[in-house]
């Protein structure tokens, strides 16, 4: 799962790393969303109305299926269904709107879903990684890294960080009596 606030780059990340043509449910924002959606303030003209789907192979035996969740509050009811069976998640954050990340983190913690946080850099970041960790009240065991959702190599690094985090967590569980 790739989650985060509205307009943070979830659709972009799925599209940049997917080895198949991603399924996208991007639709044009209309007047009906005025006062409900924040698109105009972010310069967005489209929005995800269900989810984005992509796939990336880690090797010939391991494949990640990517689901980008919609970021708008009116679509959050979909998240609980998308979390079913999810091994882990990436919380994509925009330092210009850190508060938009709270819901994502809260839902992941509620479901007990392991996650990492990736600061999507839109130009020069407004806050350091330490400031982001502190503002989001992230424990030291939650990986926090930089990324550029537009770049395939950067998105792959984010996903590898998530996989390594999940592997480390499973290794700890196996050694704990």
mmCIF file with all atom_site columns, C-alpha atoms in Angstrom:
data_model
loop_
_atom_site.group_PDB
_atom_site.id
_atom_site.type_symbol
_atom_site.label_atom_id
_atom_site.label_alt_id
_atom_site.label_comp_id
_atom_site.label_asym_id
_atom_site.label_entity_id
_atom_site.label_seq_id
_atom_site.pdbx_PDB_ins_code
_atom_site.Cartn_x
_atom_site.Cartn_y
_atom_site.Cartn_z
_atom_site.occupancy
_atom_site.B_iso_or_equiv
_atom_site.pdbx_formal_charge
_atom_site.auth_seq_id
_atom_site.auth_comp_id
_atom_site.auth_asym_id
_atom_site.auth_atom_id
_atom_site.pdbx_PDB_model_num
ATOM 1   C CA . UNK A 1 1   ? 0.000   0.000   0.000   1.00 0.00 ? 1   UNK A CA 1
ATOM 2   C CA . UNK A 1 2   ? 1.092   3.533   -0.712  1.00 0.00 ? 2   UNK A CA 1
ATOM 3   C CA . UNK A 1 3   ? -0.876  5.988   1.393   1.00 0.00 ? 3   UNK A CA 1
ATOM 4   C CA . UNK A 1 4   ? -0.690  9.655   2.247   1.00 0.00 ? 4   UNK A CA 1
ATOM 5   C CA . UNK A 1 5   ? -2.480  12.939  1.950   1.00 0.00 ? 5   UNK A CA 1
ATOM 6   C CA . UNK A 1 6   ? -4.190  14.326  -1.105  1.00 0.00 ? 6   UNK A CA 1
ATOM 7   C CA . UNK A 1 7   ? -1.785  15.274  -3.891  1.00 0.00 ? 7   UNK A CA 1
ATOM 8   C CA . UNK A 1 8   ? 1.334   13.850  -2.240  1.00 0.00 ? 8   UNK A CA 1
ATOM 9   C CA . UNK A 1 9   ? 2.427   11.700  -5.211  1.00 0.00 ? 9   UNK A CA 1
ATOM 10  C CA . UNK A 1 10  ? 0.931   8.244   -4.641  1.00 0.00 ? 10  UNK A CA 1
ATOM 11  C CA . UNK A 1 11  ? -0.339  7.836   -8.218  1.00 0.00 ? 11  UNK A CA 1
ATOM 12  C CA . UNK A 1 12  ? 2.959   9.164   -9.516  1.00 0.00 ? 12  UNK A CA 1
ATOM 13  C CA . UNK A 1 13  ? 4.959   6.663   -7.454  1.00 0.00 ? 13  UNK A CA 1
ATOM 14  C CA . UNK A 1 14  ? 2.868   3.670   -8.568  1.00 0.00 ? 14  UNK A CA 1
ATOM 15  C CA . UNK A 1 15  ? 3.248   4.782   -12.188 1.00 0.00 ? 15  UNK A CA 1
ATOM 16  C CA . UNK A 1 16  ? 6.973   5.386   -11.962 1.00 0.00 ? 16  UNK A CA 1
ATOM 17  C CA . UNK A 1 17  ? 7.898   1.988   -10.500 1.00 0.00 ? 17  UNK A CA 1
ATOM 18  C CA . UNK A 1 18  ? 5.316   -0.360  -12.014 1.00 0.00 ? 18  UNK A CA 1
ATOM 19  C CA . UNK A 1 19  ? 6.648   -2.756  -14.639 1.00 0.00 ? 19  UNK A CA 1
ATOM 20  C CA . UNK A 1 20  ? 3.150   -3.078  -16.099 1.00 0.00 ? 20  UNK A CA 1
ATOM 21  C CA . UNK A 1 21  ? 0.943   -0.273  -17.320 1.00 0.00 ? 21  UNK A CA 1
ATOM 22  C CA . UNK A 1 22  ? -0.642  0.769   -14.023 1.00 0.00 ? 22  UNK A CA 1
ATOM 23  C CA . UNK A 1 23  ? -4.358  0.668   -13.488 1.00 0.00 ? 23  UNK A CA 1
ATOM 24  C CA . UNK A 1 24  ? -5.344  4.169   -12.527 1.00 0.00 ? 24  UNK A CA 1
ATOM 25  C CA . UNK A 1 25  ? -8.674  5.525   -11.395 1.00 0.00 ? 25  UNK A CA 1
ATOM 26  C CA . UNK A 1 26  ? -7.709  9.164   -11.906 1.00 0.00 ? 26  UNK A CA 1
ATOM 27  C CA . UNK A 1 27  ? -10.690 11.296  -12.825 1.00 0.00 ? 27  UNK A CA 1
ATOM 28  C CA . UNK A 1 28  ? -11.027 14.969  -13.662 1.00 0.00 ? 28  UNK A CA 1
ATOM 29  C CA . UNK A 1 29  ? -11.992 17.104  -10.702 1.00 0.00 ? 29  UNK A CA 1
ATOM 30  C CA . UNK A 1 30  ? -15.281 18.894  -11.234 1.00 0.00 ? 30  UNK A CA 1
ATOM 31  C CA . UNK A 1 31  ? -17.244 21.712  -9.683  1.00 0.00 ? 31  UNK A CA 1
ATOM 32  C CA . UNK A 1 32  ? -18.959 19.116  -7.471  1.00 0.00 ? 32  UNK A CA 1
ATOM 33  C CA . UNK A 1 33  ? -15.727 18.865  -5.479  1.00 0.00 ? 33  UNK A CA 1
ATOM 34  C CA . UNK A 1 34  ? -15.428 22.601  -4.777  1.00 0.00 ? 34  UNK A CA 1
ATOM 35  C CA . UNK A 1 35  ? -15.416 23.094  -1.021  1.00 0.00 ? 35  UNK A CA 1
ATOM 36  C CA . UNK A 1 36  ? -14.895 19.359  -0.483  1.00 0.00 ? 36  UNK A CA 1
ATOM 37  C CA . UNK A 1 37  ? -11.637 18.635  -2.305  1.00 0.00 ? 37  UNK A CA 1
ATOM 38  C CA . UNK A 1 38  ? -8.490  20.671  -1.968  1.00 0.00 ? 38  UNK A CA 1
ATOM 39  C CA . UNK A 1 39  ? -7.360  20.234  -5.581  1.00 0.00 ? 39  UNK A CA 1
ATOM 40  C CA . UNK A 1 40  ? -7.431  23.826  -6.694  1.00 0.00 ? 40  UNK A CA 1
ATOM 41  C CA . UNK A 1 41  ? -5.136  24.867  -3.869  1.00 0.00 ? 41  UNK A CA 1
ATOM 42  C CA . UNK A 1 42  ? -2.569  22.250  -4.948  1.00 0.00 ? 42  UNK A CA 1
ATOM 43  C CA . UNK A 1 43  ? -2.916  22.872  -8.674  1.00 0.00 ? 43  UNK A CA 1
ATOM 44  C CA . UNK A 1 44  ? -4.356  19.392  -9.240  1.00 0.00 ? 44  UNK A CA 1
ATOM 45  C CA . UNK A 1 45  ? -6.938  18.818  -11.932 1.00 0.00 ? 45  UNK A CA 1
ATOM 46  C CA . UNK A 1 46  ? -7.430  15.063  -11.381 1.00 0.00 ? 46  UNK A CA 1
ATOM 47  C CA . UNK A 1 47  ? -7.907  12.820  -8.374  1.00 0.00 ? 47  UNK A CA 1
ATOM 48  C CA . UNK A 1 48  ? -7.840  9.106   -7.567  1.00 0.00 ? 48  UNK A CA 1
ATOM 49  C CA . UNK A 1 49  ? -11.378 7.883   -6.924  1.00 0.00 ? 49  UNK A CA 1
ATOM 50  C CA . UNK A 1 50  ? -10.704 4.233   -6.001  1.00 0.00 ? 50  UNK A CA 1
ATOM 51  C CA . UNK A 1 51  ? -7.061  3.137   -6.093  1.00 0.00 ? 51  UNK A CA 1
ATOM 52  C CA . UNK A 1 52  ? -4.047  2.783   -8.345  1.00 0.00 ? 52  UNK A CA 1
ATOM 53  C CA . UNK A 1 53  ? -2.579  -0.639  -9.037  1.00 0.00 ? 53  UNK A CA 1
ATOM 54  C CA . UNK A 1 54  ? 0.838   -1.658  -10.285 1.00 0.00 ? 54  UNK A CA 1
ATOM 55  C CA . UNK A 1 55  ? 3.334   -4.476  -10.007 1.00 0.00 ? 55  UNK A CA 1
ATOM 56  C CA . UNK A 1 56  ? 7.090   -4.765  -9.624  1.00 0.00 ? 56  UNK A CA 1
ATOM 57  C CA . UNK A 1 57  ? 9.195   -7.930  -9.522  1.00 0.00 ? 57  UNK A CA 1
ATOM 58  C CA . UNK A 1 58  ? 11.916  -8.112  -6.900  1.00 0.00 ? 58  UNK A CA 1
ATOM 59  C CA . UNK A 1 59  ? 13.308  -11.279 -8.483  1.00 0.00 ? 59  UNK A CA 1
ATOM 60  C CA . UNK A 1 60  ? 11.921  -14.203 -10.497 1.00 0.00 ? 60  UNK A CA 1
ATOM 61  C CA . UNK A 1 61  ? 10.034  -15.520 -7.446  1.00 0.00 ? 61  UNK A CA 1
ATOM 62  C CA . UNK A 1 62  ? 8.977   -12.385 -5.543  1.00 0.00 ? 62  UNK A CA 1
ATOM 63  C CA . UNK A 1 63  ? 6.529   -9.784  -6.794  1.00 0.00 ? 63  UNK A CA 1
ATOM 64  C CA . UNK A 1 64  ? 5.118   -6.733  -5.060  1.00 0.00 ? 64  UNK A CA 1
ATOM 65  C CA . UNK A 1 65  ? 1.591   -5.690  -5.922  1.00 0.00 ? 65  UNK A CA 1
ATOM 66  C CA . UNK A 1 66  ? 1.251   -1.955  -5.412  1.00 0.00 ? 66  UNK A CA 1
ATOM 67  C CA . UNK A 1 67  ? -1.943  -0.253  -4.337  1.00 0.00 ? 67  UNK A CA 1
ATOM 68  C CA . UNK A 1 68  ? -2.053  3.530   -4.181  1.00 0.00 ? 68  UNK A CA 1
ATOM 69  C CA . UNK A 1 69  ? -4.889  4.628   -1.908  1.00 0.00 ? 69  UNK A CA 1
ATOM 70  C CA . UNK A 1 70  ? -6.928  7.774   -2.574  1.00 0.00 ? 70  UNK A CA 1
ATOM 71  C CA . UNK A 1 71  ? -5.855  10.653  -0.359  1.00 0.00 ? 71  UNK A CA 1
ATOM 72  C CA . UNK A 1 72  ? -9.087  12.586  -0.025  1.00 0.00 ? 72  UNK A CA 1
ATOM 73  C CA . UNK A 1 73  ? -11.094 12.204  3.148   1.00 0.00 ? 73  UNK A CA 1
ATOM 74  C CA . UNK A 1 74  ? -14.282 11.307  1.283   1.00 0.00 ? 74  UNK A CA 1
ATOM 75  C CA . UNK A 1 75  ? -12.567 8.140   -0.046  1.00 0.00 ? 75  UNK A CA 1
ATOM 76  C CA . UNK A 1 76  ? -10.967 6.988   3.218   1.00 0.00 ? 76  UNK A CA 1
ATOM 77  C CA . UNK A 1 77  ? -13.693 4.365   3.717   1.00 0.00 ? 77  UNK A CA 1
ATOM 78  C CA . UNK A 1 78  ? -11.899 2.357   0.981   1.00 0.00 ? 78  UNK A CA 1
ATOM 79  C CA . UNK A 1 79  ? -8.705  2.111   3.010   1.00 0.00 ? 79  UNK A CA 1
ATOM 80  C CA . UNK A 1 80  ? -9.894  -0.574  5.420   1.00 0.00 ? 80  UNK A CA 1
ATOM 81  C CA . UNK A 1 81  ? -10.673 -2.869  2.466   1.00 0.00 ? 81  UNK A CA 1
ATOM 82  C CA . UNK A 1 82  ? -7.336  -2.106  0.830   1.00 0.00 ? 82  UNK A CA 1
ATOM 83  C CA . UNK A 1 83  ? -5.500  -2.894  4.097   1.00 0.00 ? 83  UNK A CA 1
ATOM 84  C CA . UNK A 1 84  ? -6.921  -6.450  4.161   1.00 0.00 ? 84  UNK A CA 1
ATOM 85  C CA . UNK A 1 85  ? -3.987  -8.725  3.359   1.00 0.00 ? 85  UNK A CA 1
ATOM 86  C CA . UNK A 1 86  ? -1.477  -5.913  3.136   1.00 0.00 ? 86  UNK A CA 1
ATOM 87  C CA . UNK A 1 87  ? 1.966   -6.867  4.422   1.00 0.00 ? 87  UNK A CA 1
ATOM 88  C CA . UNK A 1 88  ? 3.202   -3.301  4.771   1.00 0.00 ? 88  UNK A CA 1
ATOM 89  C CA . UNK A 1 89  ? 2.802   0.260   3.625   1.00 0.00 ? 89  UNK A CA 1
ATOM 90  C CA . UNK A 1 90  ? 4.625   3.372   2.550   1.00 0.00 ? 90  UNK A CA 1
ATOM 91  C CA . UNK A 1 91  ? 3.365   6.659   3.971   1.00 0.00 ? 91  UNK A CA 1
ATOM 92  C CA . UNK A 1 92  ? 4.280   9.294   1.413   1.00 0.00 ? 92  UNK A CA 1
ATOM 93  C CA . UNK A 1 93  ? 4.566   12.745  2.969   1.00 0.00 ? 93  UNK A CA 1
ATOM 94  C CA . UNK A 1 94  ? 4.878   16.274  1.636   1.00 0.00 ? 94  UNK A CA 1
ATOM 95  C CA . UNK A 1 95  ? 6.691   18.515  4.114   1.00 0.00 ? 95  UNK A CA 1
ATOM 96  C CA . UNK A 1 96  ? 4.539   21.456  3.036   1.00 0.00 ? 96  UNK A CA 1
ATOM 97  C CA . UNK A 1 97  ? 1.528   19.608  4.486   1.00 0.00 ? 97  UNK A CA 1
ATOM 98  C CA . UNK A 1 98  ? 2.756   17.259  7.213   1.00 0.00 ? 98  UNK A CA 1
ATOM 99  C CA . UNK A 1 99  ? -0.603  17.267  9.005   1.00 0.00 ? 99  UNK A CA 1
ATOM 100 C CA . UNK A 1 100 ? -2.102  15.471  5.988   1.00 0.00 ? 100 UNK A CA 1
ATOM 101 C CA . UNK A 1 101 ? -0.082  12.391  7.049   1.00 0.00 ? 101 UNK A CA 1
ATOM 102 C CA . UNK A 1 102 ? -1.713  11.891  10.440  1.00 0.00 ? 102 UNK A CA 1
ATOM 103 C CA . UNK A 1 103 ? -4.696  9.903   9.190   1.00 0.00 ? 103 UNK A CA 1
ATOM 104 C CA . UNK A 1 104 ? -2.488  7.500   7.242   1.00 0.00 ? 104 UNK A CA 1
ATOM 105 C CA . UNK A 1 105 ? -0.257  6.797   10.218  1.00 0.00 ? 105 UNK A CA 1
ATOM 106 C CA . UNK A 1 106 ? -3.230  6.467   12.566  1.00 0.00 ? 106 UNK A CA 1
ATOM 107 C CA . UNK A 1 107 ? -4.989  3.922   10.312  1.00 0.00 ? 107 UNK A CA 1
ATOM 108 C CA . UNK A 1 108 ? -1.831  1.861   9.817   1.00 0.00 ? 108 UNK A CA 1
ATOM 109 C CA . UNK A 1 109 ? -1.177  1.771   13.554  1.00 0.00 ? 109 UNK A CA 1
ATOM 110 C CA . UNK A 1 110 ? -4.841  0.887   14.178  1.00 0.00 ? 110 UNK A CA 1
ATOM 111 C CA . UNK A 1 111 ? -4.581  -2.074  11.786  1.00 0.00 ? 111 UNK A CA 1
ATOM 112 C CA . UNK A 1 112 ? -1.145  -3.081  13.104  1.00 0.00 ? 112 UNK A CA 1
ATOM 113 C CA . UNK A 1 113 ? 0.293   -2.697  9.607   1.00 0.00 ? 113 UNK A CA 1
ATOM 114 C CA . UNK A 1 114 ? 4.063   -2.134  9.522   1.00 0.00 ? 114 UNK A CA 1
ATOM 115 C CA . UNK A 1 115 ? 5.062   0.946   7.561   1.00 0.00 ? 115 UNK A CA 1
ATOM 116 C CA . UNK A 1 116 ? 7.869   3.230   6.533   1.00 0.00 ? 116 UNK A CA 1
ATOM 117 C CA . UNK A 1 117 ? 7.671   6.945   5.798   1.00 0.00 ? 117 UNK A CA 1
ATOM 118 C CA . UNK A 1 118 ? 9.048   8.490   2.611   1.00 0.00 ? 118 UNK A CA 1
ATOM 119 C CA . UNK A 1 119 ? 9.443   12.243  2.334   1.00 0.00 ? 119 UNK A CA 1
ATOM 120 C CA . UNK A 1 120 ? 8.532   13.066  -1.266  1.00 0.00 ? 120 UNK A CA 1
ATOM 121 C CA . UNK A 1 121 ? 10.698  15.982  -2.238  1.00 0.00 ? 121 UNK A CA 1
ATOM 122 C CA . UNK A 1 122 ? 8.957   18.582  -4.334  1.00 0.00 ? 122 UNK A CA 1
ATOM 123 C CA . UNK A 1 123 ? 11.942  20.828  -4.767  1.00 0.00 ? 123 UNK A CA 1
ATOM 124 C CA . UNK A 1 124 ? 13.843  21.770  -1.646  1.00 0.00 ? 124 UNK A CA 1
ATOM 125 C CA . UNK A 1 125 ? 12.354  20.142  1.506   1.00 0.00 ? 125 UNK A CA 1
ATOM 126 C CA . UNK A 1 126 ? 10.979  22.571  4.077   1.00 0.00 ? 126 UNK A CA 1
ATOM 127 C CA . UNK A 1 127 ? 11.920  20.333  7.023   1.00 0.00 ? 127 UNK A CA 1
ATOM 128 C CA . UNK A 1 128 ? 14.806  18.004  7.812   1.00 0.00 ? 128 UNK A CA 1
ATOM 129 C CA . UNK A 1 129 ? 14.161  14.289  8.245   1.00 0.00 ? 129 UNK A CA 1
ATOM 130 C CA . UNK A 1 130 ? 14.650  14.708  12.012  1.00 0.00 ? 130 UNK A CA 1
ATOM 131 C CA . UNK A 1 131 ? 12.044  17.473  12.056  1.00 0.00 ? 131 UNK A CA 1
ATOM 132 C CA . UNK A 1 132 ? 9.640   15.274  10.073  1.00 0.00 ? 132 UNK A CA 1
ATOM 133 C CA . UNK A 1 133 ? 10.209  12.369  12.505  1.00 0.00 ? 133 UNK A CA 1
ATOM 134 C CA . UNK A 1 134 ? 9.532   14.653  15.448  1.00 0.00 ? 134 UNK A CA 1
ATOM 135 C CA . UNK A 1 135 ? 6.475   16.329  13.885  1.00 0.00 ? 135 UNK A CA 1
ATOM 136 C CA . UNK A 1 136 ? 4.914   12.959  13.029  1.00 0.00 ? 136 UNK A CA 1
ATOM 137 C CA . UNK A 1 137 ? 5.927   11.478  16.390  1.00 0.00 ? 137 UNK A CA 1
ATOM 138 C CA . UNK A 1 138 ? 7.576   8.518   14.679  1.00 0.00 ? 138 UNK A CA 1
ATOM 139 C CA . UNK A 1 139 ? 9.424   6.019   16.807  1.00 0.00 ? 139 UNK A CA 1
ATOM 140 C CA . UNK A 1 140 ? 13.051  5.350   15.935  1.00 0.00 ? 140 UNK A CA 1
ATOM 141 C CA . UNK A 1 141 ? 12.166  1.909   14.557  1.00 0.00 ? 141 UNK A CA 1
ATOM 142 C CA . UNK A 1 142 ? 10.057  3.383   11.719  1.00 0.00 ? 142 UNK A CA 1
ATOM 143 C CA . UNK A 1 143 ? 12.322  3.962   8.711   1.00 0.00 ? 143 UNK A CA 1
ATOM 144 C CA . UNK A 1 144 ? 12.162  7.505   7.316   1.00 0.00 ? 144 UNK A CA 1
ATOM 145 C CA . UNK A 1 145 ? 13.788  8.207   3.960   1.00 0.00 ? 145 UNK A CA 1
ATOM 146 C CA . UNK A 1 146 ? 13.842  10.731  1.137   1.00 0.00 ? 146 UNK A CA 1
ATOM 147 C CA . UNK A 1 147 ? 12.390  10.063  -2.283  1.00 0.00 ? 147 UNK A CA 1
ATOM 148 C CA . UNK A 1 148 ? 11.265  11.604  -5.530  1.00 0.00 ? 148 UNK A CA 1
ATOM 149 C CA . UNK A 1 149 ? 8.076   9.771   -6.548  1.00 0.00 ? 149 UNK A CA 1
ATOM 150 C CA . UNK A 1 150 ? 8.658   10.774  -10.172 1.00 0.00 ? 150 UNK A CA 1
ATOM 151 C CA . UNK A 1 151 ? 11.890  8.781   -10.410 1.00 0.00 ? 151 UNK A CA 1
ATOM 152 C CA . UNK A 1 152 ? 11.780  5.008   -10.843 1.00 0.00 ? 152 UNK A CA 1
ATOM 153 C CA . UNK A 1 153 ? 15.087  4.428   -9.028  1.00 0.00 ? 153 UNK A CA 1
ATOM 154 C CA . UNK A 1 154 ? 13.935  6.490   -6.067  1.00 0.00 ? 154 UNK A CA 1
ATOM 155 C CA . UNK A 1 155 ? 10.584  4.695   -5.857  1.00 0.00 ? 155 UNK A CA 1
ATOM 156 C CA . UNK A 1 156 ? 12.355  1.333   -6.029  1.00 0.00 ? 156 UNK A CA 1
ATOM 157 C CA . UNK A 1 157 ? 14.605  2.376   -3.156  1.00 0.00 ? 157 UNK A CA 1
ATOM 158 C CA . UNK A 1 158 ? 11.510  3.211   -1.101  1.00 0.00 ? 158 UNK A CA 1
ATOM 159 C CA . UNK A 1 159 ? 9.969   -0.184  -1.826  1.00 0.00 ? 159 UNK A CA 1
ATOM 160 C CA . UNK A 1 160 ? 13.216  -2.021  -1.031  1.00 0.00 ? 160 UNK A CA 1
ATOM 161 C CA . UNK A 1 161 ? 13.390  -0.127  2.262   1.00 0.00 ? 161 UNK A CA 1
ATOM 162 C CA . UNK A 1 162 ? 9.862   -1.336  3.054   1.00 0.00 ? 162 UNK A CA 1
ATOM 163 C CA . UNK A 1 163 ? 10.703  -4.947  2.136   1.00 0.00 ? 163 UNK A CA 1
ATOM 164 C CA . UNK A 1 164 ? 13.881  -4.846  4.241   1.00 0.00 ? 164 UNK A CA 1
ATOM 165 C CA . UNK A 1 165 ? 11.905  -3.387  7.155   1.00 0.00 ? 165 UNK A CA 1
ATOM 166 C CA . UNK A 1 166 ? 9.305   -6.156  6.869   1.00 0.00 ? 166 UNK A CA 1
ATOM 167 C CA . UNK A 1 167 ? 12.063  -8.773  6.705   1.00 0.00 ? 167 UNK A CA 1
ATOM 168 C CA . UNK A 1 168 ? 13.733  -7.325  9.822   1.00 0.00 ? 168 UNK A CA 1
ATOM 169 C CA . UNK A 1 169 ? 10.412  -7.340  11.682  1.00 0.00 ? 169 UNK A CA 1
ATOM 170 C CA . UNK A 1 170 ? 9.714   -10.959 10.706  1.00 0.00 ? 170 UNK A CA 1
ATOM 171 C CA . UNK A 1 171 ? 13.221  -11.984 11.773  1.00 0.00 ? 171 UNK A CA 1
ATOM 172 C CA . UNK A 1 172 ? 12.676  -10.404 15.195  1.00 0.00 ? 172 UNK A CA 1
ATOM 173 C CA . UNK A 1 173 ? 9.343   -12.265 15.586  1.00 0.00 ? 173 UNK A CA 1
ATOM 174 C CA . UNK A 1 174 ? 11.001  -15.586 14.687  1.00 0.00 ? 174 UNK A CA 1
ATOM 175 C CA . UNK A 1 175 ? 13.719  -15.171 17.348  1.00 0.00 ? 175 UNK A CA 1
ATOM 176 C CA . UNK A 1 176 ? 11.332  -13.991 20.072  1.00 0.00 ? 176 UNK A CA 1
ATOM 177 C CA . UNK A 1 177 ? 10.098  -16.947 22.194  1.00 0.00 ? 177 UNK A CA 1
#
